[in-house]
Coordinates of C-alpha atoms and ligand atoms in Angstrom, one line a residue:
X276 CA 11.6 6.6 21.5
X277 CA 11.8 4.8 17.8
X278 CA 9.0 2.6 18.0
X279 CA 7.5 0.4 15.2
X280 CA 3.3 0.2 14.8
X281 CA 2.5 -2.7 13.1
X282 CA -1.2 -3.3 12.0
X283 CA -3.4 -4.7 9.6
X284 CA -5.2 -1.9 8.6
X285 CA -4.3 2.1 8.7
X286 CA -6.1 4.7 7.9
X287 CA -6.7 6.4 5.0
X288 CA -4.7 3.3 3.2
X289 CA -6.8 0.1 4.4
X290 CA -9.6 0.6 7.0
X291 CA -12.7 -2.2 8.1
X292 CA -13.1 -0.8 11.5
X293 CA -11.9 1.3 14.1
X294 CA -8.1 -0.5 14.3
X295 CA -8.1 1.4 11.1
X296 CA -8.6 4.6 12.6
X297 CA -6.2 4.2 15.5
X298 CA -3.4 2.7 13.7
X299 CA -4.1 5.8 11.1
X300 CA -3.9 8.6 14.0
X301 CA -2.4 7.4 17.3
X302 CA 1.0 7.5 15.5
X303 CA 0.7 11.3 14.5
X304 CA 0.2 12.2 18.4
X305 CA 3.1 10.2 19.2
X306 CA 5.4 11.8 16.7
X307 CA 4.4 15.4 17.9
X308 CA 5.9 14.3 20.9
X309 CA 9.2 14.2 19.5
X310 CA 9.6 10.3 19.3
X311 CA 10.6 8.3 16.2
X312 CA 7.5 5.9 15.4
X313 CA 7.2 4.5 11.7
X314 CA 3.5 2.5 10.9
X315 CA 4.0 -1.2 8.7
X316 CA 0.9 -2.8 7.2
X317 CA 0.6 -4.7 4.1
X318 CA 0.1 -3.3 0.2
X319 CA -3.2 -4.4 -0.7
X320 CA -4.8 -4.1 -3.5
X321 CA -6.8 -1.5 -3.2
X322 CA -3.7 0.7 -1.9
X323 CA -2.2 -0.4 -5.1
X324 CA -5.2 0.7 -7.1
X325 CA -6.5 3.4 -5.2
X326 CA -4.0 5.4 -3.5
X327 CA -0.4 5.5 -4.7
X328 CA -0.4 8.4 -6.8
X329 CA -2.6 10.6 -3.9
X330 CA -0.1 9.6 -1.3
X331 CA 3.2 9.8 -3.4
X332 CA 4.0 5.7 -2.5
X333 CA 7.5 5.2 -3.5
X334 CA 9.7 1.9 -3.3
X335 CA 12.5 2.0 -0.6
X336 CA 15.6 1.4 -2.0
X337 CA 17.2 -1.9 -1.8
X338 CA 14.5 -3.4 0.5
X339 CA 14.3 -6.4 -1.4
X340 CA 14.6 -10.2 0.0
X341 CA 13.2 -13.8 -0.8
X342 CA 12.0 -15.6 2.0
X343 CA 10.5 -19.1 1.9
X344 CA 7.5 -20.5 3.2
X345 CA 6.1 -24.0 2.8
X346 CA 8.6 -24.8 -0.1
X347 CA 7.3 -21.8 -2.3
X348 CA 9.8 -18.8 -2.4
X349 CA 8.7 -15.3 -2.9
X350 CA 9.9 -11.6 -3.1
X351 CA 9.1 -9.1 -0.4
X352 CA 10.0 -5.6 -0.5
X353 CA 8.9 -2.2 1.4
X354 CA 6.9 1.0 -0.1
X355 CA 6.8 3.7 1.7
X356 CA 5.1 7.2 2.2
X357 CA 4.2 10.0 4.8
X358 CA 1.0 9.7 6.4
X359 CA -1.4 12.6 4.7
X360 CA -0.3 15.7 6.6
X361 CA 2.2 14.3 9.3
X362 CA 5.6 13.5 8.9
X363 CA 5.4 10.1 10.2
X364 CA 6.6 7.3 7.7
X365 CA 4.3 4.4 6.8
X366 CA 6.2 1.0 5.2
X367 CA 4.1 -1.2 3.2
X368 CA 5.1 -5.2 2.6
X369 CA 4.9 -5.6 -0.7
X370 CA 4.0 -9.1 -2.0
X371 CA 2.0 -10.3 -5.1
X372 CA 0.9 -13.3 -4.1
X373 CA -0.7 -12.7 -0.4
X374 CA -1.5 -9.0 -0.9
X375 CA -1.4 -7.2 -4.0
X376 CA -3.4 -9.5 -6.2
X377 CA -6.4 -8.9 -3.7
X378 CA -8.5 -5.8 -3.7
X379 CA -10.2 -6.5 0.0
X380 CA -7.9 -6.1 2.8
X381 CA -9.4 -9.9 4.2
X382 CA -10.5 -11.7 1.4
X383 CA -13.5 -13.6 1.8
X384 CA -14.1 -17.1 0.6
X385 CA -10.4 -18.5 0.8
X386 CA -9.1 -21.8 3.0
X387 CA -9.7 -22.1 6.3
X388 CA -5.8 -20.6 7.1
X389 CA -5.6 -18.1 4.1
X390 CA -5.7 -15.2 6.4
X391 CA -3.6 -16.9 9.3
X392 CA -0.7 -17.7 6.7
X393 CA -0.5 -14.6 5.1
X394 CA -0.5 -12.0 8.8
X395 CA 1.8 -14.8 9.9
X396 CA 4.3 -14.1 6.7
X397 CA 3.5 -10.7 7.5
X398 CA 4.8 -10.5 10.8
X399 CA 7.8 -12.3 10.2
X400 CA 8.8 -10.7 6.6
X401 CA 8.1 -7.0 8.7
X402 CA 11.0 -8.1 10.9
X403 CA 12.9 -9.5 8.0
X404 CA 12.7 -6.0 5.9
X405 CA 13.6 -3.7 8.9
X406 CA 16.3 -5.6 9.1
X407 CA 17.5 -5.2 6.0
X408 CA 17.0 -1.5 5.8
X409 CA 18.7 -1.1 9.2
X410 CA 15.5 0.2 11.4
X411 CA 16.3 -1.3 14.8
X412 CA 13.2 0.4 17.0
X413 CA 13.5 -0.1 20.9
X414 CA 9.7 -1.2 20.6
X415 CA 7.3 -2.9 18.2
X416 CA 3.5 -2.0 18.9
X417 CA 1.9 -5.0 17.9
X418 CA -2.2 -5.0 17.2
X419 CA -4.3 -7.6 17.6
X420 CA -4.1 -11.1 16.6
X421 CA -3.1 -10.6 13.3
X422 CA 0.6 -9.4 14.6
X423 CA 0.6 -11.6 17.6
X424 CA 3.6 -13.7 16.1
X425 CA 5.7 -10.9 16.5
X426 CA 7.3 -11.5 19.9
X427 CA 7.4 -15.2 19.5
X428 CA 9.6 -14.4 16.0
X429 CA 12.1 -11.6 18.1
X430 CA 12.6 -14.5 20.6
X431 CA 13.2 -16.7 17.6
X432 CA 15.7 -14.9 16.1
X433 CA 17.2 -13.1 19.3
X434 CA 18.1 -16.5 20.7
X435 CA 19.6 -18.4 17.3
X436 CA 22.2 -15.3 18.1
X437 CA 20.8 -12.2 15.7
X438 CA 22.2 -9.3 17.4
X439 CA 20.0 -7.3 15.7
X440 CA 16.8 -8.5 17.3
X441 CA 18.2 -8.4 20.6
X442 CA 16.6 -6.0 23.3
X443 CA 13.5 -5.0 21.0
X444 CA 10.7 -4.7 23.5
X445 CA 6.9 -5.6 22.7
X446 CA 3.6 -4.0 23.8
X447 CA 0.5 -5.8 22.5
X448 CA -2.7 -4.0 22.2
X449 CA -6.0 -6.0 21.7
X450 CA -8.1 -4.4 20.0
X451 CA -10.7 -7.2 20.0
X452 CA -10.1 -10.4 21.9
X453 CA -12.8 -12.0 20.1
X454 CA -10.9 -12.7 17.0
X455 CA -7.4 -14.8 18.0
X456 CA -6.4 -16.9 15.3
X457 CA -7.4 -20.7 16.7
X458 CA -6.0 -23.0 14.5
X459 CA -4.3 -26.7 13.9
X460 CA -0.7 -27.1 14.7
X461 CA 0.2 -27.8 11.5
X462 CA 0.7 -24.3 11.4
X463 CA 3.9 -24.5 13.8
X464 CA 5.5 -26.0 10.6
X465 CA 4.5 -23.5 7.8
X466 CA 5.2 -20.4 10.7
X467 CA 8.7 -21.8 11.4
X468 CA 7.7 -21.6 14.9
X469 CA 9.7 -23.9 17.1
X470 CA 6.9 -26.5 19.0
X471 CA 9.4 -27.4 22.0
X472 CA 9.7 -24.0 22.6
X473 CA 6.2 -22.3 21.9
X474 CA 3.9 -24.9 21.8
X475 CA 2.7 -26.2 25.5
X476 CA 0.3 -25.3 28.3
X477 CA 2.4 -21.7 28.9
X478 CA 2.9 -20.8 25.1
X479 CA 0.4 -20.9 22.2
X480 CA -1.3 -24.4 23.1
X481 CA -4.8 -24.1 23.8
X482 CA -7.0 -26.7 24.2
X483 CA -4.7 -29.0 21.4
X484 CA -4.9 -26.0 19.0
X485 CA -2.4 -23.2 18.7
X486 CA -4.1 -19.8 19.3
X487 CA -1.8 -16.5 18.2
X488 CA -3.5 -14.0 21.0
X489 CA -3.1 -16.2 23.9
X490 CA 0.6 -16.0 22.3
X491 CA 1.0 -12.1 21.6
X492 CA -0.4 -11.8 25.6
X493 CA 2.3 -14.3 26.9
X494 CA 5.2 -13.4 25.4
X495 CA 4.8 -9.4 25.0
X496 CA 6.3 -7.3 27.3
X497 CA 3.2 -5.6 28.0
X498 CA -0.4 -5.6 27.2
X499 CA -2.9 -3.4 26.9
X500 CA -6.3 -2.8 25.7
X501 CA -8.7 0.3 24.3
X502 CA -10.8 0.7 27.5
X503 CA -10.2 0.5 31.2
X504 CA -13.5 -1.1 31.7
X505 CA -12.6 -3.4 28.5
X506 CA -9.1 -4.4 30.3
X507 CA -11.4 -5.4 33.3
X508 CA -14.0 -7.6 31.7
X509 CA -11.6 -9.7 29.9
X510 CA -10.5 -11.1 32.8
X511 CA -13.7 -12.3 33.5
X512 CA -15.4 -15.7 31.9
X513 CA -18.0 -13.4 30.6
X514 CA -16.0 -11.5 28.2
X515 CA -13.1 -13.3 28.3
X516 CA -13.8 -15.6 25.5
X517 CA -11.9 -18.4 27.1
X518 CA -8.9 -16.3 27.4
X519 CA -9.9 -14.9 30.9
X520 CA -7.3 -17.4 32.9
X521 CA -4.3 -16.3 30.7
X522 CA -5.4 -12.5 31.3
X523 CA -6.0 -12.8 35.0
X524 CA -2.3 -14.7 34.9
X525 CA -0.8 -11.9 33.0
X526 CA -2.8 -9.2 34.7
X527 CA 0.2 -7.3 36.0
X528 CA 1.4 -6.8 32.6
X529 CA -2.3 -5.6 31.5
X530 CA -3.7 -1.9 31.3
X531 CA -6.5 -0.1 29.6
X532 CA -6.0 3.1 27.4
X533 CA -8.9 4.6 26.2
X534 CA -9.0 5.5 22.0
X535 CA -9.3 9.1 20.8
X536 CA -10.7 10.4 18.1
X537 CA -8.6 12.0 15.4
X538 CA -10.4 15.6 15.3
X539 CA -8.5 17.0 12.3
X540 CA -10.8 14.4 10.4
X541 CA -13.6 13.9 12.3
X542 CA -15.1 17.5 13.0
X543 CA -18.6 18.9 11.7
X544 CA -16.6 22.4 11.8
X545 CA -14.2 21.2 8.9
X546 CA -15.5 18.2 7.2
X547 CA -15.6 18.8 4.0
X548 CA -18.1 16.1 2.8
X549 CA -21.2 17.4 5.0
X550 CA -23.6 19.6 3.0
X551 CA -23.1 22.3 5.8
X552 CA -20.5 22.7 8.6
X553 CA -21.8 23.5 11.8
X554 CA -20.1 24.1 15.4
X555 CA -21.5 23.9 19.3
X556 CA -21.7 27.8 18.7
X557 CA -23.5 27.9 15.3
X558 CA -25.2 24.2 15.0
X559 CA -27.9 25.4 12.4
X560 CA -26.1 23.7 10.1
X561 CA -27.1 20.3 11.4
X562 CA -30.7 20.7 10.4
X563 CA -29.3 20.9 6.4
X564 CA -27.1 17.6 7.1
X565 CA -30.3 15.7 8.4
X566 CA -32.6 17.1 5.1
X567 CA -29.8 15.4 3.4
X568 CA -29.4 12.3 4.9
X569 CA -33.7 11.8 4.9
X570 CA -33.2 12.7 1.1
X571 CA -30.0 10.1 0.5
X572 CA -32.2 7.3 2.3
X573 CA -35.4 8.4 0.5
X574 CA -37.2 9.0 4.3
X575 CA -40.0 11.6 5.0
X576 CA -38.2 14.5 5.3
X577 CA -39.2 16.1 8.8
X578 CA -37.3 17.5 11.3
X579 CA -39.7 16.1 13.9
X580 CA -39.3 12.5 13.4
X581 CA -36.0 11.8 15.0
X582 CA -32.9 9.7 12.6
X583 CA -31.5 7.1 14.3
X584 CA -28.0 6.0 13.1
X585 CA -25.9 3.2 12.8
X586 CA -23.0 2.7 11.0
X587 CA -21.2 -0.6 11.9
X588 CA -19.8 -3.8 10.7
X589 CA -22.5 -5.8 10.2
X590 CA -20.9 -9.1 13.2
X591 CA -23.5 -9.8 16.1
X592 CA -21.0 -8.3 18.7
X593 CA -22.8 -4.6 17.3
X594 CA -26.1 -6.0 18.3
X595 CA -28.0 -7.2 14.9
X596 CA -29.4 -10.0 16.7
X597 CA -31.3 -7.8 19.2
X598 CA -32.0 -5.8 16.6
X599 CA -33.9 -8.2 14.6
X600 CA -36.0 -9.2 17.2
X601 CA -37.3 -5.4 17.5
X602 CA -38.1 -4.8 13.9
X603 CA -41.7 -5.1 14.5
X604 CA -41.9 -2.4 17.4
X605 CA -39.2 -0.1 15.6
X606 CA -42.0 0.0 12.5
X607 CA -44.3 0.9 14.7
X608 CA -42.3 3.6 16.5
X609 CA -42.4 7.4 15.6
X610 CA -38.6 7.2 14.3
X611 CA -36.6 7.0 11.4
X612 CA -33.8 4.4 11.4
X613 CA -30.8 4.5 8.7
X614 CA -28.1 2.2 8.8
X615 CA -24.9 1.6 6.8
X616 CA -23.0 -1.3 7.4
X617 CA -21.1 -4.4 5.8
X618 CA -20.8 -7.5 7.1
X619 CA -22.2 -10.8 7.4
X620 CA -24.3 -12.1 4.8
X621 CA -27.1 -13.1 7.1
X622 CA -27.4 -9.9 8.8
X623 CA -26.9 -7.9 5.2
X624 CA -29.5 -9.9 3.5
X625 CA -32.2 -9.5 6.4
X626 CA -31.5 -5.8 6.9
X627 CA -31.5 -5.1 3.2
X628 CA -35.2 -6.3 3.2
X629 CA -36.4 -3.9 5.5
X630 CA -36.3 -1.1 2.6
X631 CA -39.0 -3.2 0.8
X632 CA -40.9 -3.7 3.6
X633 CA -41.1 -0.9 5.8
X634 CA -41.4 3.1 5.2
X635 CA -39.2 3.9 8.3
X636 CA -36.3 1.9 8.0
X637 CA -33.5 2.0 5.2
X638 CA -30.5 -0.3 4.8
X639 CA -27.5 -0.1 3.0
X640 CA -24.6 -1.8 2.5
X641 CA -21.0 -1.6 1.5
X642 CA -18.3 0.5 2.8
X643 CA -18.2 4.2 2.1
X644 CA -16.3 6.8 4.6
X645 CA -18.1 9.5 3.2
X646 CA -21.7 8.7 3.8
X647 CA -20.3 7.7 6.7
X648 CA -19.7 11.1 7.7
X649 CA -22.9 12.1 6.3
X650 CA -24.7 10.2 8.7
X651 CA -22.9 10.9 11.7
X652 CA -23.4 14.7 11.1
X653 CA -27.6 14.3 10.0
X654 CA -28.7 11.9 12.3
X655 CA -30.1 12.8 16.2
X656 CA -29.0 9.6 17.9
X657 CA -26.5 6.6 17.1
X658 CA -27.4 3.4 17.9
X659 CA -24.7 0.7 19.6
X660 CA -26.5 -1.8 21.3
X661 CA -23.3 -3.6 21.4
X662 CA -23.0 -7.4 22.9
X663 CA -19.6 -6.3 23.8
X664 CA -17.2 -3.2 22.7
X665 CA -13.9 -2.8 23.8
X666 CA -13.8 0.6 23.0
X667 CA -15.9 1.9 20.1
X668 CA -15.2 4.9 18.0
X669 CA -18.2 5.5 16.5
X670 CA -20.1 6.8 20.1
X671 CA -16.9 9.2 20.2
X672 CA -17.2 10.3 16.7
X673 CA -21.4 10.9 17.1
X674 CA -20.8 12.8 20.2
X675 CA -18.5 15.3 18.4
X676 CA -21.4 15.6 15.8
X677 CA -23.9 16.5 18.2
X678 CA -25.7 12.9 17.6
X679 CA -26.4 11.7 21.2
X680 CA -25.7 8.1 21.5
X681 CA -28.0 5.1 22.8
X682 CA -25.8 2.6 23.8
X683 CA -25.2 -0.7 26.1
X684 CA -23.4 -0.3 29.1
X685 CA -20.5 -2.5 28.2
X686 CA -16.5 -2.1 27.5
X687 CA -15.8 1.5 26.4
X688 CA -19.2 2.5 26.0
X689 CA -19.5 2.3 29.8
X690 CA -16.5 4.6 30.0
X691 CA -17.3 7.1 27.6
X692 CA -21.1 7.8 27.8
X693 CA -23.1 8.7 30.9
X694 CA -26.8 8.0 31.1
X695 CA -29.0 11.4 30.9
X696 CA -31.3 11.8 33.4
X697 CA -33.0 15.2 34.4
X698 CA -30.9 15.5 37.2
X699 CA -27.5 15.0 35.7
X700 CA -25.2 15.7 33.4
X701 CA -25.5 13.0 30.5
X702 CA -24.3 12.5 27.1
X703 CA -26.3 9.6 26.1
X704 CA -28.5 6.8 26.9
X705 CA -27.6 3.6 28.1
X706 CA -29.2 0.3 28.9
X707 CA -28.2 -2.7 30.7
X708 CA -29.0 -6.2 29.7
X709 CA -28.7 -7.4 26.6
X710 CA -32.3 -7.9 26.2
X711 CA -34.9 -6.2 23.8
X712 CA -36.9 -4.6 26.3
X713 CA -34.0 -3.1 27.9
X714 CA -32.7 -1.6 24.3
X715 CA -36.2 -0.2 23.5
X716 CA -36.8 1.5 26.9
X717 CA -34.0 3.1 26.0
X718 CA -35.0 4.2 22.6
X719 CA -38.5 5.3 23.6
X720 CA -36.8 7.5 26.4
X721 CA -34.8 9.0 24.3
X722 CA -37.4 9.2 21.7
X723 CA -39.1 11.5 24.1
X724 CA -36.7 13.4 25.6
X725 CA -36.0 14.4 21.9
X726 CA -39.9 15.6 22.0
X727 CA -38.9 18.7 24.4
X728 CA -36.2 20.8 22.6
X729 CA -34.7 22.9 25.6
X730 CA -33.7 19.1 27.1
X731 CA -32.9 18.0 23.6
X732 CA -30.7 20.7 22.8
X733 CA -28.9 20.2 26.6
X734 CA -28.2 17.0 25.7
X735 CA -26.6 17.8 22.5
X736 CA -24.2 20.1 24.3
X737 CA -23.9 17.8 27.0
X738 CA -22.8 15.1 23.9
X739 CA -21.0 18.0 22.1
X740 CA -19.1 19.6 24.8
X741 CA -16.7 16.1 25.2
X742 CA -13.4 16.3 24.6
X743 CA -12.6 12.3 23.5
X744 CA -9.2 13.6 21.4
X745 CA -6.1 12.1 21.6
X746 CA -3.6 13.7 23.4
X747 CA -4.2 12.3 26.9
X748 CA -4.1 8.9 25.6
X749 CA -1.3 9.2 23.4
X750 CA 0.4 10.6 26.6
X751 CA -0.5 7.4 28.4
X752 CA 0.8 5.3 25.6
X753 CA 3.8 7.0 25.1
X754 CA 4.1 6.2 29.2
X755 CA 3.3 2.5 28.5
X756 CA 5.8 2.4 25.9
X757 CA 8.8 4.0 28.7
X758 CA 7.6 1.4 30.7
X759 CA 7.8 -1.2 28.6
X760 CA 11.1 -0.2 27.8
X761 CA 11.9 -0.2 31.5
X762 CA 10.1 -3.9 32.3
X763 CA 8.2 -2.1 34.7
X764 CA 4.8 -3.3 35.7
X765 CA 1.7 -1.4 36.4
X766 CA 1.8 -0.1 40.0
Ligands
LIG1013 P1 -15.4 -1.5 15.0 O1 -13.8 -1.6 15.5 O2 -15.7 -2.7 16.2 O3 -15.6 -1.7 13.8 P2 -15.4 1.2 15.8 O4 -16.3 1.9 16.8 O5 -14.1 1.4 17.0 O6 -16.2 -0.4 16.0 O7 -15.0 1.3 14.7 C1 -15.3 1.5 13.3 C2 -15.3 2.3 12.6 O8 -15.7 2.1 11.0 C3 -15.5 3.8 12.7 O9 -14.6 5.0 12.0 C4 -16.8 3.9 11.7 O10 -17.3 5.0 11.4 C5 -16.6 3.0 10.6 N1 -17.4 2.0 9.8 C6 -18.0 1.1 10.2 N2 -18.5 0.2 9.3 C7 -18.8 1.3 8.1 C8 -19.0 1.5 7.1 N3 -19.7 0.4 6.5 N4 -18.8 2.4 6.2 C9 -18.0 3.6 6.7 N5 -17.4 3.4 7.8 C10 -17.7 2.4 8.6
LIG1014 C1 -12.2 -3.5 17.7 C2 -13.0 -2.9 18.6 C3 -13.8 -1.6 18.7 C4 -12.2 -0.3 18.8 C5 -11.3 -1.1 17.8 C6 -10.2 0.1 17.9 O1 -12.4 -3.5 16.0 O2 -14.5 -4.0 18.3 O3 -14.3 -1.4 19.8 O4 -12.8 1.2 19.0 O5 -11.4 -2.2 17.4 O6 -9.7 -0.3 18.8

């Protein structure tokens, strides 16, 4: 099969969260199955400045085109390279005005529609650029709201009689339903989308606004989300972010496939950034990693105090409001809490303050992949008290590092973590309600078992023995691509 995988983030070029991880790893596995899968993302300033030399990014000859949006004509072209250690081609959409001049993937402090406009243009330009270089995929795998306009453009171009775009199918993956790209209908003129055709209740229209996520759901041939549980949850009002009705109406083409982890990157046996490698057979190195982490975070170096870690976007989804409410209790518990994250300024500020007024909670802000790896390796437990969680990669990475997850029973967390109790298998700790008392109970239970080395070792082994590599999920995607091509609904 010929597949174009389009995403706003692709690791290692551009990553803010798990979307980047998935886009940088799933295509490797699809390629290994013998398919021609190519990946495309914008050429952000950060790529330009940091990675061009390492990855030998080169211009794609004869790929230059001009496109006009809002009366302004602008130049677009492609660059390309190979995804590191693979033969997967990655294309970059080059445009200085929208992408090249900004370091950040999602620059803050811009006009309300800035983000929307640049990803609409990215989607439109992608189609025109692959036409220009004559790479016609059979399927375009679209990811998240940023590129939800692709099925709409494909339909528009095909209906306008452009042969190249006829017959291309689309799979739309929802990584996070809470970011939908809602905006005023004025955007349609900018986006060159025909309101007659697409702006109605069974299309982009959403309570008098345009909703791109809704468009992706309706116009894609197939939709999926990143765990089976989240696929069920989003069809309910509690998790549906107001689109549960639309999702229920489209449930025949909706399925869930759990994300995998790329163990060639996330693996304590080979991780080159941690102070000492370790494996389930030889676990000794983990205690050196713990000492290094306690030192890095200026905490008391003590093997008997459990280190609980969070590596996370600092947004409400991840349970920071819950955490905020139990700070006092945490200060008094015999544990150390280590946090690395960036996101909402209100959480960054609030959490950074804890460095000054607590002795057992340490917070660092910023995006730092190397530090993240050191944390996964050095911590004893990994905390993910999410309000909702489509899949979650962090808990899967933690398992591989023998770092025991403590999570809320929601979304992909419920599909991957089994609550430990003495009489049964368990690879972590879970609480049900999004409530401080439940979170505290789970933490206390984990800390209690931590004191019993025999039991704790068993939990660690249960965690580290889990296999959440990509193989199985990539096979499910391969099947989903085939069903998309055949127009087959799930049975
Ligand atoms: P989400 O996509 O919702 O952010 P996931 O658990 O799927 O959550 O993926 C998060 C990914 O981003 C993981 O690879 C995690 O290690 C990484 N990550 C999150 N915050 C940071 C940070 N501040 N520095 C480095 N890596 C981070
Ligand atoms: C989203 C979700 C996360 C998921 C990731 C990759 O950002 O919040 O749960 O793992 O996408 O699919």
